[in-house]
PDB file of C-alpha atoms (C1' of nucleotides) in Angstrom:
ATOM      1  CA  MET M  24      21.718   2.005  35.222  1.00 70.00           C
ATOM      2  CA  ILE M  25      18.038   1.616  35.886  1.00 66.00           C
ATOM      3  CA  ALA M  26      16.435   2.225  39.245  1.00 75.00           C
ATOM      4  CA  THR M  27      14.792  -0.755  40.905  1.00 89.00           C
ATOM      5  CA  PRO M  28      11.136  -0.836  39.821  1.00 89.00           C
ATOM      6  CA  ASP M  29       8.648   0.316  42.435  1.00 95.00           C
ATOM      7  CA  ARG M  30       6.561  -2.678  43.483  1.00 95.00           C
ATOM      8  CA  THR M  31       3.865  -0.614  45.159  1.00 96.00           C
ATOM      9  CA  PRO M  32       0.425  -1.594  43.772  1.00 97.00           C
ATOM     10  CA  LEU M  33      -1.226   1.033  41.595  1.00 98.00           C
ATOM     11  CA  PRO M  34      -4.289   2.381  43.441  1.00 98.00           C
ATOM     12  CA  ARG M  35      -7.707   2.057  41.873  1.00 98.00           C
ATOM     13  CA  GLU M  36      -7.813   5.854  41.399  1.00 98.00           C
ATOM     14  CA  PHE M  37      -5.086   5.396  38.796  1.00 98.00           C
ATOM     15  CA  PHE M  38      -7.640   3.721  36.538  1.00 98.00           C
ATOM     16  CA  ASP M  39     -10.529   6.027  37.483  1.00 98.00           C
ATOM     17  CA  ARG M  40      -9.460   8.589  34.866  1.00 98.00           C
ATOM     18  CA  PRO M  41     -10.088   9.110  31.150  1.00 98.00           C
ATOM     19  CA  VAL M  42      -8.721   6.142  29.222  1.00 98.00           C
ATOM     20  CA  LEU M  43      -6.550   8.362  27.015  1.00 98.00           C
ATOM     21  CA  GLU M  44      -4.777   9.529  30.150  1.00 98.00           C
ATOM     22  CA  VAL M  45      -4.400   6.080  31.627  1.00 98.00           C
ATOM     23  CA  ALA M  46      -3.159   4.277  28.506  1.00 98.00           C
ATOM     24  CA  PRO M  47       0.184   6.082  28.010  1.00 98.00           C
ATOM     25  CA  ASP M  48       0.666   6.189  31.780  1.00 98.00           C
ATOM     26  CA  LEU M  49       0.598   2.368  31.858  1.00 98.00           C
ATOM     27  CA  LEU M  50       3.832   2.134  29.868  1.00 98.00           C
ATOM     28  CA  GLY M  51       6.650   0.969  32.126  1.00 98.00           C
ATOM     29  CA  ARG M  52       4.263  -0.388  34.733  1.00 98.00           C
ATOM     30  CA  ILE M  53       4.539  -3.962  35.919  1.00 98.00           C
ATOM     31  CA  LEU M  54       1.840  -6.609  35.700  1.00 98.00           C
ATOM     32  CA  VAL M  55       2.363  -9.606  37.939  1.00 98.00           C
ATOM     33  CA  ARG M  56       0.682 -12.923  37.218  1.00 98.00           C
ATOM     34  CA  THR M  57       0.653 -15.266  40.192  1.00 97.00           C
ATOM     35  CA  THR M  58       0.831 -18.942  39.213  1.00 96.00           C
ATOM     36  CA  PRO M  59       1.248 -22.076  41.330  1.00 95.00           C
ATOM     37  CA  ASP M  60       4.808 -22.326  39.988  1.00 96.00           C
ATOM     38  CA  GLY M  61       5.658 -18.723  40.838  1.00 97.00           C
ATOM     39  CA  PRO M  62       5.193 -15.201  39.531  1.00 98.00           C
ATOM     40  CA  ILE M  63       5.466 -14.095  35.911  1.00 98.00           C
ATOM     41  CA  SER M  64       5.950 -10.341  35.572  1.00 98.00           C
ATOM     42  CA  VAL M  65       5.826  -8.158  32.496  1.00 98.00           C
ATOM     43  CA  ARG M  66       6.905  -4.551  32.017  1.00 98.00           C
ATOM     44  CA  LEU M  67       4.310  -3.015  29.698  1.00 98.00           C
ATOM     45  CA  THR M  68       5.708  -1.479  26.505  1.00 98.00           C
ATOM     46  CA  GLU M  69       2.674  -1.239  24.196  1.00 98.00           C
ATOM     47  CA  VAL M  70      -1.048  -0.617  24.831  1.00 98.00           C
ATOM     48  CA  GLU M  71      -4.173   0.545  23.035  1.00 98.00           C
ATOM     49  CA  ALA M  72      -7.018   2.704  24.389  1.00 98.00           C
ATOM     50  CA  TYR M  73     -10.666   1.783  23.723  1.00 98.00           C
ATOM     51  CA  ASP M  74     -13.068   4.574  24.571  1.00 97.00           C
ATOM     52  CA  GLY M  75     -16.240   2.728  25.509  1.00 92.00           C
ATOM     53  CA  GLN M  76     -19.533   3.655  23.952  1.00 90.00           C
ATOM     54  CA  ASN M  77     -18.101   6.474  21.806  1.00 91.00           C
ATOM     55  CA  ASP M  78     -15.580   4.247  20.068  1.00 95.00           C
ATOM     56  CA  PRO M  79     -16.582   2.157  17.027  1.00 94.00           C
ATOM     57  CA  GLY M  80     -13.465   0.047  17.567  1.00 95.00           C
ATOM     58  CA  SER M  81     -14.471  -0.925  21.092  1.00 96.00           C
ATOM     59  CA  HIS M  82     -16.196  -4.145  22.123  1.00 97.00           C
ATOM     60  CA  ALA M  83     -18.473  -1.911  24.216  1.00 96.00           C
ATOM     61  CA  TYR M  84     -19.620   0.190  21.244  1.00 95.00           C
ATOM     62  CA  ARG M  85     -22.858  -1.742  20.736  1.00 93.00           C
ATOM     63  CA  GLY M  86     -23.642  -1.937  24.419  1.00 95.00           C
ATOM     64  CA  ARG M  87     -23.326  -4.442  27.189  1.00 95.00           C
ATOM     65  CA  THR M  88     -23.247  -8.175  26.428  1.00 95.00           C
ATOM     66  CA  ALA M  89     -22.281 -11.286  28.363  1.00 94.00           C
ATOM     67  CA  ARG M  90     -18.799 -11.141  26.883  1.00 96.00           C
ATOM     68  CA  ASN M  91     -17.971  -7.492  27.614  1.00 97.00           C
ATOM     69  CA  ALA M  92     -19.904  -7.063  30.880  1.00 97.00           C
ATOM     70  CA  VAL M  93     -16.715  -6.512  32.859  1.00 98.00           C
ATOM     71  CA  MET M  94     -15.907  -3.419  30.779  1.00 98.00           C
ATOM     72  CA  PHE M  95     -18.991  -1.753  32.253  1.00 97.00           C
ATOM     73  CA  GLY M  96     -17.883  -2.464  35.786  1.00 97.00           C
ATOM     74  CA  ARG M  97     -15.324  -0.939  38.141  1.00 97.00           C
ATOM     75  CA  PRO M  98     -11.966   0.388  36.970  1.00 98.00           C
ATOM     76  CA  GLY M  99      -8.874  -1.641  37.701  1.00 98.00           C
ATOM     77  CA  HIS M 100     -10.482  -4.947  36.784  1.00 98.00           C
ATOM     78  CA  VAL M 101      -9.358  -7.342  34.065  1.00 98.00           C
ATOM     79  CA  TYR M 102     -11.359  -7.873  30.870  1.00 98.00           C
ATOM     80  CA  VAL M 103     -10.290 -10.963  28.904  1.00 98.00           C
ATOM     81  CA  TYR M 104     -11.791 -11.976  25.569  1.00 98.00           C
ATOM     82  CA  PHE M 105     -11.380 -14.973  23.289  1.00 97.00           C
ATOM     83  CA  THR M 106     -10.753 -14.387  19.591  1.00 97.00           C
ATOM     84  CA  TYR M 107      -9.920 -16.139  16.314  1.00 95.00           C
ATOM     85  CA  GLY M 108     -10.992 -19.408  17.895  1.00 96.00           C
ATOM     86  CA  MET M 109      -7.673 -19.791  19.698  1.00 96.00           C
ATOM     87  CA  TRP M 110      -6.350 -16.710  21.423  1.00 98.00           C
ATOM     88  CA  HIS M 111      -7.046 -14.555  24.441  1.00 98.00           C
ATOM     89  CA  CYS M 112      -6.335 -10.863  24.886  1.00 98.00           C
ATOM     90  CA  MET M 113      -6.428  -8.906  28.128  1.00 98.00           C
ATOM     91  CA  ASN M 114      -7.470  -5.377  29.048  1.00 98.00           C
ATOM     92  CA  LEU M 115      -7.609  -3.206  32.149  1.00 98.00           C
ATOM     93  CA  VAL M 116     -10.895  -1.391  32.693  1.00 98.00           C
ATOM     94  CA  CYS M 117     -10.654   2.410  33.007  1.00 98.00           C
ATOM     95  CA  GLY M 118     -12.798   5.388  33.920  1.00 97.00           C
ATOM     96  CA  PRO M 119     -15.735   5.587  36.293  1.00 97.00           C
ATOM     97  CA  GLU M 120     -18.009   2.546  36.548  1.00 97.00           C
ATOM     98  CA  GLY M 121     -20.306   2.387  33.526  1.00 96.00           C
ATOM     99  CA  THR M 122     -17.879   4.140  31.192  1.00 96.00           C
ATOM    100  CA  ALA M 123     -16.901   0.832  29.557  1.00 97.00           C
ATOM    101  CA  SER M 124     -13.448   2.039  28.573  1.00 98.00           C
ATOM    102  CA  ALA M 125     -10.428  -0.215  28.672  1.00 98.00           C
ATOM    103  CA  VAL M 126      -6.779  -0.492  27.745  1.00 98.00           C
ATOM    104  CA  LEU M 127      -5.674  -3.492  25.682  1.00 98.00           C
ATOM    105  CA  LEU M 128      -2.280  -4.767  26.820  1.00 98.00           C
ATOM    106  CA  ARG M 129      -0.448  -5.399  23.546  1.00 98.00           C
ATOM    107  CA  ALA M 130       3.151  -6.146  24.454  1.00 98.00           C
ATOM    108  CA  GLY M 131       5.773  -6.096  27.153  1.00 98.00           C
ATOM    109  CA  GLU M 132       9.096  -7.299  28.446  1.00 98.00           C
ATOM    110  CA  ILE M 133       9.092 -10.339  30.707  1.00 98.00           C
ATOM    111  CA  ILE M 134      11.154  -9.306  33.726  1.00 98.00           C
ATOM    112  CA  GLU M 135      10.392 -12.169  36.090  1.00 98.00           C
ATOM    113  CA  GLY M 136       9.455 -15.808  35.562  1.00 98.00           C
ATOM    114  CA  ALA M 137      10.844 -15.967  32.022  1.00 98.00           C
ATOM    115  CA  GLU M 138      11.442 -19.696  32.377  1.00 98.00           C
ATOM    116  CA  LEU M 139       7.719 -20.171  33.053  1.00 98.00           C
ATOM    117  CA  ALA M 140       6.739 -17.914  30.159  1.00 98.00           C
ATOM    118  CA  ARG M 141       9.042 -19.815  27.782  1.00 98.00           C
ATOM    119  CA  LYS M 142       7.228 -23.057  28.565  1.00 97.00           C
ATOM    120  CA  ARG M 143       3.985 -21.448  27.477  1.00 97.00           C
ATOM    121  CA  ARG M 144       5.465 -19.790  24.398  1.00 98.00           C
ATOM    122  CA  LEU M 145       7.393 -22.567  22.694  1.00 97.00           C
ATOM    123  CA  SER M 146       7.269 -20.889  19.293  1.00 96.00           C
ATOM    124  CA  ALA M 147       9.066 -17.788  20.560  1.00 97.00           C
ATOM    125  CA  ARG M 148      12.518 -17.622  19.000  1.00 96.00           C
ATOM    126  CA  ASN M 149      13.876 -15.328  21.710  1.00 97.00           C
ATOM    127  CA  ASP M 150      12.761 -13.723  24.946  1.00 98.00           C
ATOM    128  CA  LYS M 151      11.775 -10.473  23.242  1.00 97.00           C
ATOM    129  CA  GLU M 152       9.030 -12.393  21.448  1.00 98.00           C
ATOM    130  CA  LEU M 153       7.562 -13.893  24.628  1.00 98.00           C
ATOM    131  CA  ALA M 154       4.989 -11.101  25.005  1.00 98.00           C
ATOM    132  CA  LYS M 155       5.281  -9.284  21.658  1.00 98.00           C
ATOM    133  CA  GLY M 156       1.604  -9.061  20.705  1.00 98.00           C
ATOM    134  CA  PRO M 157      -1.609  -9.128  22.756  1.00 98.00           C
ATOM    135  CA  ALA M 158      -2.352 -12.847  22.421  1.00 98.00           C
ATOM    136  CA  ARG M 159       1.284 -13.703  23.033  1.00 98.00           C
ATOM    137  CA  LEU M 160       1.250 -11.576  26.180  1.00 98.00           C
ATOM    138  CA  ALA M 161      -1.865 -13.335  27.458  1.00 98.00           C
ATOM    139  CA  THR M 162      -0.391 -16.742  26.591  1.00 98.00           C
ATOM    140  CA  ALA M 163       2.938 -15.973  28.290  1.00 98.00           C
ATOM    141  CA  LEU M 164       1.069 -14.964  31.442  1.00 98.00           C
ATOM    142  CA  ASP M 165      -1.326 -17.930  31.285  1.00 98.00           C
ATOM    143  CA  VAL M 166      -4.343 -15.632  31.093  1.00 98.00           C
ATOM    144  CA  ASP M 167      -7.714 -16.771  29.759  1.00 98.00           C
ATOM    145  CA  ARG M 168     -11.402 -16.232  30.454  1.00 97.00           C
ATOM    146  CA  ALA M 169     -10.919 -17.667  33.950  1.00 97.00           C
ATOM    147  CA  GLN M 170      -9.281 -14.362  34.910  1.00 98.00           C
ATOM    148  CA  ASP M 171     -12.023 -12.236  33.325  1.00 98.00           C
ATOM    149  CA  GLY M 172     -13.466  -9.871  35.924  1.00 97.00           C
ATOM    150  CA  THR M 173     -10.674 -10.275  38.450  1.00 98.00           C
ATOM    151  CA  ASP M 174      -9.361  -7.234  40.290  1.00 98.00           C
ATOM    152  CA  ALA M 175      -5.808  -6.082  39.501  1.00 98.00           C
ATOM    153  CA  CYS M 176      -5.972  -3.320  42.128  1.00 97.00           C
ATOM    154  CA  THR M 177      -6.410  -5.119  45.392  1.00 92.00           C
ATOM    155  CA  ARG M 178      -3.951  -6.466  47.904  1.00 85.00           C
ATOM    156  CA  GLY M 179      -6.195  -9.462  48.323  1.00 86.00           C
ATOM    157  CA  ASP M 180      -5.670 -12.856  46.731  1.00 90.00           C
ATOM    158  CA  THR M 181      -5.867 -12.199  42.977  1.00 96.00           C
ATOM    159  CA  PRO M 182      -4.205 -13.860  39.987  1.00 98.00           C
ATOM    160  CA  LEU M 183      -3.124 -10.538  38.462  1.00 98.00           C
ATOM    161  CA  ARG M 184      -1.732  -7.384  40.042  1.00 98.00           C
ATOM    162  CA  ILE M 185      -0.571  -4.098  38.563  1.00 98.00           C
ATOM    163  CA  LEU M 186       2.418  -2.365  40.183  1.00 98.00           C
ATOM    164  CA  THR M 187       3.923   1.096  39.904  1.00 98.00           C
ATOM    165  CA  GLY M 188       7.084  -0.078  38.152  1.00 98.00           C
ATOM    166  CA  THR M 189       9.151   2.621  36.465  1.00 97.00           C
ATOM    167  CA  PRO M 190       6.828   4.837  34.407  1.00 96.00           C
ATOM    168  CA  VAL M 191       8.459   6.067  31.222  1.00 97.00           C
ATOM    169  CA  THR M 192       8.925   9.785  30.693  1.00 96.00           C
ATOM    170  CA  SER M 193       6.541  11.409  28.231  1.00 95.00           C
ATOM    171  CA  ASP M 194       9.343  11.981  25.698  1.00 97.00           C
ATOM    172  CA  GLN M 195       9.693   8.192  25.441  1.00 98.00           C
ATOM    173  CA  VAL M 196       6.034   7.670  24.507  1.00 98.00           C
ATOM    174  CA  ARG M 197       5.038   7.283  20.860  1.00 97.00           C
ATOM    175  CA  ASN M 198       1.516   6.908  19.498  1.00 97.00           C
ATOM    176  CA  GLY M 199      -0.169   5.921  16.247  1.00 96.00           C
ATOM    177  CA  PRO M 200      -3.167   4.094  14.772  1.00 95.00           C
ATOM    178  CA  ARG M 201      -4.471   1.033  16.568  1.00 96.00           C
ATOM    179  CA  THR M 202      -3.436  -2.315  15.149  1.00 94.00           C
ATOM    180  CA  GLY M 203      -6.084  -4.429  13.450  1.00 91.00           C
ATOM    181  CA  VAL M 204      -8.903  -1.949  14.035  1.00 91.00           C
ATOM    182  CA  SER M 205     -11.153  -1.419  11.022  1.00 84.00           C
ATOM    183  CA  GLY M 206     -13.611   1.240   9.880  1.00 83.00           C
ATOM    184  CA  GLU M 207     -14.254   4.501  11.700  1.00 86.00           C
ATOM    185  CA  GLY M 208     -12.330   3.352  14.747  1.00 88.00           C
ATOM    186  CA  ALA M 209      -9.140   3.204  12.696  1.00 90.00           C
ATOM    187  CA  VAL M 210      -8.749   6.984  12.568  1.00 91.00           C
ATOM    188  CA  HIS M 211      -7.805   7.375  16.212  1.00 95.00           C
ATOM    189  CA  PRO M 212      -4.077   7.272  17.038  1.00 96.00           C
ATOM    190  CA  TRP M 213      -4.731   5.496  20.289  1.00 97.00           C
ATOM    191  CA  ARG M 214      -1.938   2.942  20.242  1.00 97.00           C
ATOM    192  CA  PHE M 215       0.853   3.932  22.634  1.00 98.00           C
ATOM    193  CA  TRP M 216       4.297   2.369  22.887  1.00 98.00           C
ATOM    194  CA  VAL M 217       7.761   2.925  24.324  1.00 98.00           C
ATOM    195  CA  ALA M 218      10.082   4.441  21.710  1.00 97.00           C
ATOM    196  CA  ASP M 219      12.658   2.008  20.308  1.00 96.00           C
ATOM    197  CA  ASP M 220      11.682  -0.803  22.642  1.00 97.00           C
ATOM    198  CA  PRO M 221      12.484  -4.193  21.060  1.00 97.00           C
ATOM    199  CA  THR M 222       9.459  -5.900  22.636  1.00 98.00           C
ATOM    200  CA  VAL M 223       6.899  -3.699  20.837  1.00 97.00           C
ATOM    201  CA  SER M 224       4.855  -5.628  18.251  1.00 96.00           C
ATOM    202  CA  PRO M 225       4.976  -4.748  14.534  1.00 93.00           C
ATOM    203  CA  TYR M 226       2.116  -2.588  13.274  1.00 91.00           C
ATOM    204  CA  ARG M 227      -0.400  -4.348  11.044  1.00 90.00           C
ATOM    205  CA  ALA M 228      -3.357  -2.646   9.427  1.00 88.00           C
ATOM    206  CA  HIS M 229      -6.671  -4.453   9.562  1.00 86.00           C
ATOM    207  CA  VAL M 230      -7.172  -6.973   6.732  1.00 81.00           C
ATOM    208  CA  PRO M 231     -10.670  -8.381   6.183  1.00 75.00           C
ATOM    209  CA  ARG M 232     -10.469 -12.131   5.895  1.00 73.00           C
ATOM    210  CA  ARG M 233     -11.557 -13.897   2.754  1.00 67.00           C
ATOM    211  CA  ARG M 234     -14.614 -16.094   2.957  1.00 62.00           C
ATOM    212  CA  ARG M 235     -13.928 -19.770   3.528  1.00 55.00           C
ATOM    213  CA  THR M 236     -14.685 -22.126   0.613  1.00 52.00           C
TER     214      THR M 236
ATOM    215  C1'  DC G  23     -30.797 -20.404  13.540  1.00 51.68           C
ATOM    216  C1'  DA G  24     -27.310 -20.010   9.927  1.00 51.68           C
ATOM    217  C1'  DG G  25     -23.784 -16.905   8.251  1.00 51.68           C
ATOM    218  C1'  DT G  26     -19.992 -13.997   9.126  1.00 51.68           C
ATOM    219  C1'  DC G  27     -15.757 -12.589  10.967  1.00 51.68           C
ATOM    220  C1'  DG G  28     -12.660 -11.024  14.635  1.00 51.68           C
ATOM    221  C1'  DA G  29      -8.434  -5.624  19.248  1.00 51.68           C
ATOM    222  C1'  DT G  30      -4.126 -12.697  15.932  1.00 51.68           C
ATOM    223  C1'  DT G  31      -0.409 -15.915  15.323  1.00 51.68           C
ATOM    224  C1'  DC G  32       2.232 -19.175  12.869  1.00 51.68           C
ATOM    225  C1'  DA G  33       4.132 -21.933   9.110  1.00 51.68           C
ATOM    226  C1'  DC G  34       5.594 -21.603   4.730  1.00 51.68           C
ATOM    227  C1'  DT G  35       7.152 -19.539   0.164  1.00 51.68           C
TER     228       DT G  35
ATOM    229  C1'  DG I   3       4.232 -11.719   1.710  1.00 51.68           C
ATOM    230  C1'  DT I   4       0.350 -15.039   1.833  1.00 51.68           C
ATOM    231  C1'  DG I   5      -3.037 -17.969   3.741  1.00 51.68           C
ATOM    232  C1'  DA I   6      -4.749 -21.326   7.236  1.00 51.68           C
ATOM    233  C1'  DA I   7      -6.339 -22.315  11.770  1.00 51.68           C
ATOM    234  C1'  DT I   8     -10.513 -22.418  14.829  1.00 51.68           C
ATOM    235  C1'  DC I   9     -14.855 -21.164  17.683  1.00 51.68           C
ATOM    236  C1'  DG I  10     -18.032 -18.403  19.774  1.00 51.68           C
ATOM    237  C1'  DA I  11     -20.242 -13.850  19.867  1.00 51.68           C
ATOM    238  C1'  DC I  12     -22.980 -11.154  17.334  1.00 51.68           C
ATOM    239  C1'  DT I  13     -26.214 -10.051  13.518  1.00 51.68           C
ATOM    240  C1'  DG I  14     -30.177 -10.175  10.954  1.00 51.68           C
ATOM    241  C1'  DA I  15     -33.857 -12.926   9.034  1.00 51.68           C
TER     242       DA I  15
END
DNA sequence: CAGTCGATTCACT
DNA sequence: GTGAATCGACTGA
């Protein structure tokens, strides 16, 4: 039997720590997406840490741009980017303002509003696939650039909110190389997931795409 | 200002 | 297991 998840919002101080501390600590937490049709909530099971300016794998590595500006702002805010011409992925900004670190939310278990998530994820063959992968998670929660820069750590009126949930014990946390990260950034084992959780996405090494004809 | 390619997913073999 | 889809940010000339 599992204790009822704690729905207390995570305070901003939670995110005002080194990203490698925050990332594994996010496992088991609950992200709530408020939609006009009702809430969609996900229990986080897989994340990746991106260590700002020091990290070749990070969007912030080459400095601030229009796209990644939110990463350089306050912790606890949402950074959403658009990729491959069709998908969105979402992050939570970590560390003191200016650090430009963030945690990519890679997968989770939909624990509330599954019927809403299913409508957005028609290709999912079962509920474990609803948020298995970063773009799938963003799609299931109806997240796109409109939510970029919003605050997940306020009790005010925001589209996304991060709650305490039921943090997993450290013996349940596994880590390994980040998925899809190429070059120097690939050496860091900064992907964290919940051991044996069926909603964790399969690992894929980075594959450079062939030039179009 | 054109070329390149991505913190991916899906259909198909 | 392989390759296509699709577009905008970034790079370098």
